[in-house]
Short mmCIF file of C-alpha atoms in Angstrom, two decimals:
data_model
loop_
_atom_site.label_atom_id
_atom_site.label_comp_id
_atom_site.label_asym_id
_atom_site.label_seq_id
_atom_site.Cartn_x
_atom_site.Cartn_y
_atom_site.Cartn_z
CA MET A 850 128.79 75.88 90.96
CA PRO A 851 127.04 78.98 89.62
CA PRO A 852 123.24 79.03 89.89
CA PRO A 853 121.29 78.19 86.69
CA ILE A 854 119.93 80.82 84.34
CA GLU A 855 116.21 80.75 83.56
CA PHE A 856 115.59 81.63 79.93
CA TRP A 857 112.04 82.89 79.28
CA PHE A 858 111.32 83.06 75.55
CA ASP A 859 108.66 82.99 72.84
CA TYR A 860 109.51 81.73 69.35
CA SER A 861 107.57 84.67 67.91
CA SER A 862 109.96 87.18 69.56
CA ASN A 863 112.70 88.57 67.31
CA TYR A 864 115.21 89.36 70.04
CA SER A 865 114.54 85.89 71.48
CA TYR A 866 115.93 84.54 68.19
CA LEU A 867 119.36 86.00 68.98
CA SER A 868 119.32 84.52 72.50
CA VAL A 869 118.08 81.07 71.46
CA MET A 870 120.94 80.80 68.97
CA ARG A 871 123.71 81.72 71.41
CA ILE A 872 122.61 80.93 74.98
CA ASP A 873 123.92 77.35 75.08
CA ASP A 874 127.45 78.30 74.06
CA ALA A 875 127.49 81.47 76.18
CA ALA A 876 126.19 79.68 79.28
CA ALA A 877 128.62 76.78 78.82
CA ARG A 878 131.55 79.23 78.72
CA SER A 879 130.36 80.55 82.12
CA GLY A 880 129.72 77.07 83.53
CA VAL A 881 126.02 77.93 83.86
CA THR A 882 123.08 75.55 83.22
CA VAL A 883 120.13 76.83 81.15
CA GLN A 884 116.54 76.26 82.25
CA TRP A 885 114.28 76.71 79.20
CA LYS A 886 111.02 78.53 79.99
CA PRO A 887 108.70 78.88 76.97
CA PHE A 888 105.72 81.19 77.43
CA LEU A 889 103.22 83.17 75.35
CA LEU A 890 104.07 86.86 74.95
CA GLY A 891 100.61 87.72 73.53
CA PRO A 892 98.67 87.38 76.80
CA ILE A 893 101.42 89.31 78.62
CA PHE A 894 101.09 92.22 76.16
CA ARG A 895 97.30 92.08 76.37
CA SER A 896 97.46 92.22 80.18
CA PHE A 897 98.95 95.72 79.73
CA GLY A 898 96.36 96.73 77.15
CA MET A 899 98.88 96.35 74.32
CA ALA A 900 97.84 94.89 70.96
CA GLY A 901 101.34 93.58 70.23
CA PRO A 902 105.05 94.35 70.45
CA SER A 903 105.62 97.94 71.63
CA ALA A 904 107.79 98.79 68.62
CA LEU A 905 104.73 98.50 66.39
CA VAL A 906 103.27 101.63 68.03
CA ARG A 907 106.09 103.69 66.48
CA PRO A 908 106.57 102.83 62.77
CA PRO A 909 110.12 104.25 62.61
CA MET A 910 110.98 102.16 65.67
CA ALA A 911 109.57 99.03 64.04
CA GLU A 912 111.84 99.69 61.03
CA TYR A 913 114.85 100.45 63.20
CA ILE A 914 114.43 97.29 65.29
CA TRP A 915 114.98 95.10 62.20
CA LYS A 916 118.08 97.07 61.30
CA ASP A 917 119.35 96.62 64.85
CA ILE A 918 118.62 92.90 64.81
CA ALA A 919 120.40 92.57 61.45
CA ARG A 920 123.48 94.26 62.95
CA GLN A 921 123.36 92.00 66.02
CA ALA A 922 122.84 88.90 63.88
CA ALA A 923 125.88 89.88 61.79
CA LYS A 924 127.91 90.27 65.00
CA TYR A 925 126.94 86.74 66.08
CA LEU A 926 127.37 85.36 62.52
CA LEU A 927 123.69 84.37 62.36
CA PRO A 928 121.54 84.37 59.22
CA LEU A 929 118.59 86.74 59.17
CA ALA A 930 115.73 87.29 56.75
CA ARG A 931 113.04 89.64 58.00
CA PRO A 932 109.85 87.54 58.35
CA SER A 933 106.98 88.54 56.09
CA THR A 934 104.69 88.12 59.13
CA PHE A 935 105.59 89.60 62.50
CA PRO A 936 104.89 88.62 65.16
CA ARG A 937 104.26 85.12 63.84
CA SER A 938 102.07 82.69 65.77
CA ALA A 939 104.16 80.06 67.54
CA VAL A 940 101.74 78.25 69.85
CA LEU A 941 102.36 74.68 68.68
CA PRO A 942 106.17 74.81 68.82
CA LEU A 943 105.91 76.48 72.26
CA ARG A 944 103.68 73.64 73.46
CA VAL A 945 106.31 71.20 72.20
CA ALA A 946 109.02 73.26 73.91
CA LEU A 947 107.16 73.11 77.23
CA LEU A 948 106.88 69.34 76.91
CA GLY A 949 110.58 69.05 76.05
CA ALA A 950 111.95 71.83 78.27
CA GLU A 951 114.10 69.39 80.26
CA GLN A 952 114.94 67.09 77.36
CA PRO A 953 118.38 67.09 75.71
CA TRP A 954 116.83 68.16 72.40
CA ILE A 955 115.26 71.46 73.61
CA SER A 956 118.14 73.67 72.47
CA GLU A 957 118.50 72.13 69.01
CA PHE A 958 114.72 72.05 68.51
CA SER A 959 114.52 75.73 69.49
CA LYS A 960 117.36 76.75 67.16
CA ARG A 961 115.72 74.98 64.21
CA ILE A 962 112.31 76.55 64.87
CA MET A 963 113.88 80.00 65.23
CA LEU A 964 115.91 79.61 62.03
CA LEU A 965 112.72 78.70 60.16
CA ASN A 966 111.02 81.85 61.49
CA PHE A 967 113.86 84.37 61.23
CA ALA A 968 116.08 83.04 58.43
CA ARG A 969 113.69 81.06 56.20
CA ASP A 970 110.45 83.03 56.64
CA MET A 971 108.38 79.91 57.26
CA ALA A 972 105.13 79.48 59.18
CA ILE A 973 106.30 77.74 62.36
CA ASP A 974 102.86 77.27 63.91
CA ASP A 975 102.13 74.42 61.49
CA SER A 976 102.07 70.79 62.54
CA ALA A 977 103.77 69.60 59.32
CA VAL A 978 106.67 72.02 59.92
CA VAL A 979 107.03 71.15 63.61
CA SER A 980 106.72 67.45 62.79
CA GLN A 981 109.53 67.69 60.23
CA VAL A 982 111.82 69.42 62.72
CA LEU A 983 111.19 66.72 65.34
CA HIS A 984 111.67 63.99 62.74
CA ASP A 985 114.97 65.52 61.61
CA LEU A 986 116.14 65.35 65.23
CA GLY A 987 115.36 61.60 65.24
CA LEU A 988 112.41 62.05 67.58
CA PRO A 989 108.95 60.39 67.49
CA ALA A 990 107.19 63.42 65.97
CA ALA A 991 103.60 62.16 65.95
CA GLU A 992 103.77 61.05 69.57
CA ILE A 993 105.35 64.30 70.77
CA ILE A 994 102.82 66.47 68.93
CA GLU A 995 99.99 64.37 70.35
CA GLN A 996 101.32 64.87 73.89
CA ALA A 997 101.98 68.56 73.26
CA THR A 998 98.37 69.17 72.25
CA THR A 999 96.63 67.43 75.13
CA ALA A 1000 94.36 69.60 77.25
CA ALA A 1001 96.79 69.18 80.14
CA ASN A 1002 99.78 70.50 78.19
CA LYS A 1003 97.78 73.37 76.68
CA LEU A 1004 96.78 74.36 80.20
CA ALA A 1005 100.37 74.00 81.40
CA LEU A 1006 101.54 76.58 78.81
CA ARG A 1007 98.82 79.00 79.91
CA GLU A 1008 99.90 78.46 83.52
CA GLN A 1009 103.56 79.05 82.66
CA THR A 1010 102.51 82.28 80.94
CA GLU A 1011 100.62 83.36 84.05
CA ALA A 1012 103.68 82.47 86.14
CA ALA A 1013 105.73 84.75 83.87
CA ARG A 1014 103.30 87.60 84.42
CA LEU A 1015 103.31 87.13 88.20
CA ARG A 1016 107.11 87.07 88.13
CA GLY A 1017 107.12 90.58 86.59
CA ILE A 1018 108.03 89.53 83.06
CA PHE A 1019 106.89 92.10 80.49
CA GLY A 1020 108.78 91.07 77.36
CA ALA A 1021 111.16 88.51 75.88
CA PRO A 1022 113.78 87.30 76.14
CA THR A 1023 113.92 87.60 79.93
CA PHE A 1024 116.51 85.92 82.12
CA PHE A 1025 116.49 85.18 85.82
CA VAL A 1026 119.41 84.25 88.02
CA GLY A 1027 117.76 83.56 91.35
CA GLU A 1028 115.45 86.53 91.85
CA GLU A 1029 117.57 88.88 89.69
CA MET A 1030 115.85 89.74 86.42
CA PHE A 1031 117.57 90.72 83.17
CA TRP A 1032 115.57 91.77 80.13
CA GLY A 1033 116.65 91.55 76.52
CA ASN A 1034 119.31 89.78 74.49
CA ASP A 1035 121.64 92.69 75.29
CA ARG A 1036 121.66 91.63 78.95
CA LEU A 1037 122.32 87.89 78.51
CA ASP A 1038 126.03 88.34 79.13
CA ASP A 1039 125.38 90.46 82.24
CA ALA A 1040 123.05 87.74 83.56
CA LEU A 1041 125.69 85.04 83.01
CA GLU A 1042 128.35 87.22 84.63
CA PHE A 1043 126.01 87.73 87.60
CA ALA A 1044 125.60 83.94 87.91
CA ALA A 1045 129.37 83.41 87.77
CA PHE A 1046 129.99 86.12 90.40
CA THR A 1047 127.32 84.59 92.64
CA ALA A 1048 129.33 81.36 92.64
CA LEU A 1049 132.56 83.25 93.44
CA ARG A 1050 130.88 85.06 96.34
CA HIS A 1051 129.69 81.73 97.75
CA GLU A 1052 133.17 80.23 97.43
CA ALA A 1053 134.72 83.23 99.17
CA SER A 1054 132.29 83.20 102.10
CA MET B 215 139.43 111.57 60.28
CA PRO B 216 136.28 109.68 61.37
CA PRO B 217 132.94 111.41 60.75
CA PRO B 218 131.32 113.15 63.75
CA ILE B 219 128.64 111.53 65.89
CA GLU B 220 125.33 113.37 66.27
CA PHE B 221 124.02 112.98 69.79
CA TRP B 222 120.24 113.55 70.05
CA PHE B 223 119.14 113.83 73.68
CA ASP B 224 116.57 115.21 76.10
CA TYR B 225 117.54 116.02 79.70
CA SER B 226 114.31 114.37 80.84
CA SER B 227 115.39 111.00 79.39
CA ASN B 228 116.91 108.53 81.86
CA TYR B 229 119.02 106.59 79.38
CA SER B 230 120.23 109.93 77.98
CA TYR B 231 121.75 110.54 81.43
CA LEU B 232 124.14 107.62 80.95
CA SER B 233 125.17 108.85 77.50
CA VAL B 234 125.60 112.51 78.49
CA MET B 235 127.98 111.47 81.25
CA ARG B 236 130.22 109.29 79.09
CA ILE B 237 129.98 110.40 75.44
CA ASP B 238 132.83 112.94 75.58
CA ASP B 239 135.37 110.46 76.92
CA ALA B 240 134.13 107.61 74.74
CA ALA B 241 134.16 109.72 71.56
CA ALA B 242 137.61 111.14 72.36
CA ARG B 243 139.01 107.60 72.68
CA SER B 244 137.68 106.92 69.16
CA GLY B 245 138.92 110.25 67.77
CA VAL B 246 135.30 111.24 67.05
CA THR B 247 133.78 114.72 67.45
CA VAL B 248 130.38 115.04 69.18
CA GLN B 249 127.59 117.20 67.73
CA TRP B 250 125.10 117.95 70.52
CA LYS B 251 121.47 117.85 69.35
CA PRO B 252 118.97 118.71 72.10
CA PHE B 253 115.31 118.05 71.28
CA LEU B 254 111.98 117.54 73.04
CA LEU B 255 110.93 113.91 73.45
CA GLY B 256 107.37 114.82 74.47
CA PRO B 257 106.16 115.96 71.03
CA ILE B 258 107.83 112.90 69.45
CA PHE B 259 105.93 110.56 71.78
CA ARG B 260 102.69 112.45 71.19
CA SER B 261 103.16 112.17 67.41
CA PHE B 262 102.78 108.39 67.91
CA GLY B 263 99.75 108.77 70.19
CA MET B 264 101.85 108.00 73.28
CA ALA B 265 101.28 109.86 76.54
CA GLY B 266 104.90 109.40 77.68
CA PRO B 267 107.80 106.95 77.82
CA SER B 268 106.72 103.50 76.61
CA ALA B 269 107.93 101.80 79.79
CA LEU B 270 105.16 103.55 81.72
CA VAL B 271 102.56 101.44 79.85
CA ARG B 272 103.91 98.35 81.61
CA PRO B 273 104.36 98.96 85.38
CA PRO B 274 106.78 96.05 85.88
CA MET B 275 108.84 97.41 82.96
CA ALA B 276 108.92 100.88 84.52
CA GLU B 277 110.28 99.30 87.72
CA TYR B 278 112.78 97.16 85.85
CA ILE B 279 114.12 100.09 83.84
CA TRP B 280 115.33 101.83 87.02
CA LYS B 281 117.00 98.65 88.16
CA ASP B 282 118.69 98.37 84.78
CA ILE B 283 119.82 102.00 84.86
CA ALA B 284 121.18 101.53 88.39
CA ARG B 285 123.24 98.56 87.16
CA GLN B 286 124.50 100.52 84.15
CA ALA B 287 125.30 103.56 86.31
CA ALA B 288 127.29 101.31 88.67
CA LYS B 289 129.20 99.94 85.67
CA TYR B 290 130.13 103.48 84.59
CA LEU B 291 130.81 104.57 88.22
CA LEU B 292 128.02 107.18 88.02
CA PRO B 293 125.82 108.27 90.93
CA LEU B 294 122.10 107.58 90.60
CA ALA B 295 119.09 108.51 92.70
CA ARG B 296 115.74 107.68 91.14
CA PRO B 297 113.98 111.01 90.52
CA SER B 298 110.76 111.54 92.45
CA THR B 299 109.27 112.91 89.19
CA PHE B 300 109.71 111.10 85.88
CA PRO B 301 109.82 112.22 83.20
CA ARG B 302 110.79 115.63 84.55
CA SER B 303 110.22 118.75 82.45
CA ALA B 304 113.47 120.05 80.98
CA VAL B 305 112.43 122.73 78.48
CA LEU B 306 114.54 125.62 79.80
CA PRO B 307 117.84 123.71 80.04
CA LEU B 308 117.17 122.26 76.56
CA ARG B 309 116.67 125.79 75.22
CA VAL B 310 120.00 126.74 76.79
CA ALA B 311 121.57 123.60 75.31
CA LEU B 312 120.36 124.51 71.84
CA LEU B 313 121.85 127.98 72.21
CA GLY B 314 125.14 126.52 73.46
CA ALA B 315 125.26 123.38 71.31
CA GLU B 316 128.49 124.46 69.62
CA GLN B 317 130.01 126.17 72.65
CA PRO B 318 132.86 124.60 74.63
CA TRP B 319 130.66 124.45 77.75
CA ILE B 320 127.86 122.26 76.30
CA SER B 321 129.23 118.98 77.68
CA GLU B 322 129.90 120.26 81.19
CA PHE B 323 126.58 122.12 81.30
CA SER B 324 124.79 118.93 80.22
CA LYS B 325 126.54 116.77 82.79
CA ARG B 326 125.65 119.17 85.60
CA ILE B 327 121.99 119.38 84.56
CA MET B 328 121.78 115.60 84.28
CA LEU B 329 123.41 115.06 87.68
CA LEU B 330 120.84 117.42 89.23
CA ASN B 331 118.02 115.40 87.65
CA PHE B 332 119.29 111.83 88.13
CA ALA B 333 121.58 112.05 91.16
CA ARG B 334 120.18 114.97 93.21
CA ASP B 335 116.46 114.75 92.39
CA MET B 336 116.19 118.45 91.63
CA ALA B 337 113.72 120.32 89.42
CA ILE B 338 115.89 121.22 86.41
CA ASP B 339 113.26 123.23 84.53
CA ASP B 340 113.73 126.13 86.93
CA SER B 341 115.49 129.34 86.00
CA ALA B 342 117.21 129.66 89.39
CA VAL B 343 118.66 126.16 89.01
CA VAL B 344 119.76 126.66 85.41
CA SER B 345 121.15 130.08 86.29
CA GLN B 346 123.24 128.62 89.12
CA VAL B 347 124.68 125.94 86.82
CA LEU B 348 125.67 128.56 84.23
CA HIS B 349 127.11 130.81 86.95
CA ASP B 350 129.18 127.92 88.36
CA LEU B 351 130.65 127.45 84.88
CA GLY B 352 131.74 131.12 84.87
CA LEU B 353 129.16 132.05 82.23
CA PRO B 354 126.89 135.14 82.02
CA ALA B 355 123.79 133.34 83.28
CA ALA B 356 121.22 136.14 82.95
CA GLU B 357 122.27 136.95 79.40
CA ILE B 358 122.25 133.30 78.29
CA ILE B 359 118.81 132.63 79.81
CA GLU B 360 117.46 135.77 78.15
CA GLN B 361 118.77 134.62 74.75
CA ALA B 362 117.55 131.08 75.36
CA THR B 363 113.99 132.25 75.99
CA THR B 364 113.57 134.53 72.98
CA ALA B 365 110.77 133.64 70.59
CA ALA B 366 113.40 132.78 67.97
CA ASN B 367 115.20 130.26 70.18
CA LYS B 368 111.95 128.72 71.41
CA LEU B 369 110.96 128.23 67.78
CA ALA B 370 114.40 126.82 66.95
CA LEU B 371 113.97 124.07 69.59
CA ARG B 372 110.55 123.19 68.17
CA GLU B 373 112.11 123.06 64.70
CA GLN B 374 114.96 120.84 65.91
CA THR B 375 112.34 118.53 67.43
CA GLU B 376 110.48 118.39 64.12
CA ALA B 377 113.80 117.68 62.36
CA ALA B 378 114.30 114.76 64.77
CA ARG B 379 110.89 113.38 63.91
CA LEU B 380 111.50 113.69 60.16
CA ARG B 381 114.85 111.95 60.62
CA GLY B 382 113.06 108.90 62.04
CA ILE B 383 113.99 109.49 65.68
CA PHE B 384 111.51 107.81 68.05
CA GLY B 385 113.34 107.92 71.38
CA ALA B 386 116.48 109.10 73.18
CA PRO B 387 119.36 108.93 73.23
CA THR B 388 119.74 108.50 69.48
CA PHE B 389 123.04 108.69 67.60
CA PHE B 390 123.73 109.26 63.93
CA VAL B 391 126.96 108.66 62.08
CA GLY B 392 126.18 109.96 58.62
CA GLU B 393 122.80 108.40 57.80
CA GLU B 394 123.33 105.41 60.09
CA MET B 395 121.09 105.54 63.16
CA PHE B 396 121.80 103.94 66.53
CA TRP B 397 119.23 104.03 69.33
CA GLY B 398 119.92 103.81 73.03
CA ASN B 399 122.88 104.18 75.37
CA ASP B 400 123.63 100.49 74.75
CA ARG B 401 124.53 101.33 71.13
CA LEU B 402 126.82 104.32 71.73
CA ASP B 403 129.93 102.16 71.48
CA ASP B 404 128.67 100.52 68.27
CA ALA B 405 128.05 103.98 66.78
CA LEU B 406 131.58 105.13 67.66
CA GLU B 407 133.03 101.92 66.27
CA PHE B 408 131.06 102.49 63.07
CA ALA B 409 132.52 106.03 62.81
CA ALA B 410 136.05 104.73 63.34
CA PHE B 411 135.58 101.98 60.72
CA THR B 412 134.19 104.53 58.25
CA ALA B 413 137.48 106.42 58.54
CA LEU B 414 139.49 103.22 58.01
CA ARG B 415 137.47 102.34 54.90
CA HIS B 416 138.13 105.80 53.46
CA GLU B 417 141.85 105.49 54.17
CA ALA B 418 141.97 102.06 52.53
CA SER B 419 140.18 103.17 49.37
#
């Protein structure tokens, strides 16, 4: 069996959108299990003295990035509408994601939140929006949001963010296969290939 | 015939190394001509208030980038030795490149300069080094270096750098096919595919 892939993401991250939408299918094709690792990019950027995503420092780069994402989205047959706010706050859905990281609904919940942000231009850090998504998945929305917003779960998301920083994560999406780090949606396939080869090496030895 | 690909590069840029080494073969396979466009990344970065490559702002990113380049170099079967100085000054070889941009030796000259920087850890902004490379290519080294360092050619490189900035270039390597911009070695194949499709669309219409 190949080792699992850790998927570190933030729902506010535009390249994380592409990975959220395709990681389940891509990992399944490689026989790899996905471990969902929500974290907050903001504190990571601030730890380097950055006010936000690095592309924002270079206005032509910020423009180009959306063109690039549109091309990538077209390649993956994904809808895309440039959000009117970027980066958009995503704390509540990330708290829910941390609570549900090992639940069967984490992938579908993540896809729906990401589609709202990057295809429907909706405020995703809103309890009515998050509640509706959970409800549509047949889940007890009020109960999940209550658990997601306890002091313990808020602290757990801060701790997961600190764990990301200590692990050397500097952006999102980031993937780990064992101790091997891969950064960016462009490297998801390389990470899965690495996991598959790891399994082959173990079989051969 | 597909349109040409403009290849904007700086010999100090690590991801430009990967593109310099493979663009000729990759473009030839697509039937695309390469237009070599040397420019200075430093003034571009400074125009955005940046002191240098953006990865340097985040130390774990700077480390990761070399790991990523090592993986990419292995994929392309290219040698790589992390330079002891990065980014390394490359003004003289870029002046020579501008002078020779339309000469048959531009690709081979570029590959040799890049190998010295990224595989042999040598100072490439040195007239003895540049002279030796030109000599090894059977070219009149002294004459070329003299022409490359005239006030007119120095100004021409500054003007090409300003043209890059006005074109919306914010990093290297950058490729243009017509007005369509592609940034980064990861997008070279997409740019060539775009050029090939442009030709097909013209044939079909």
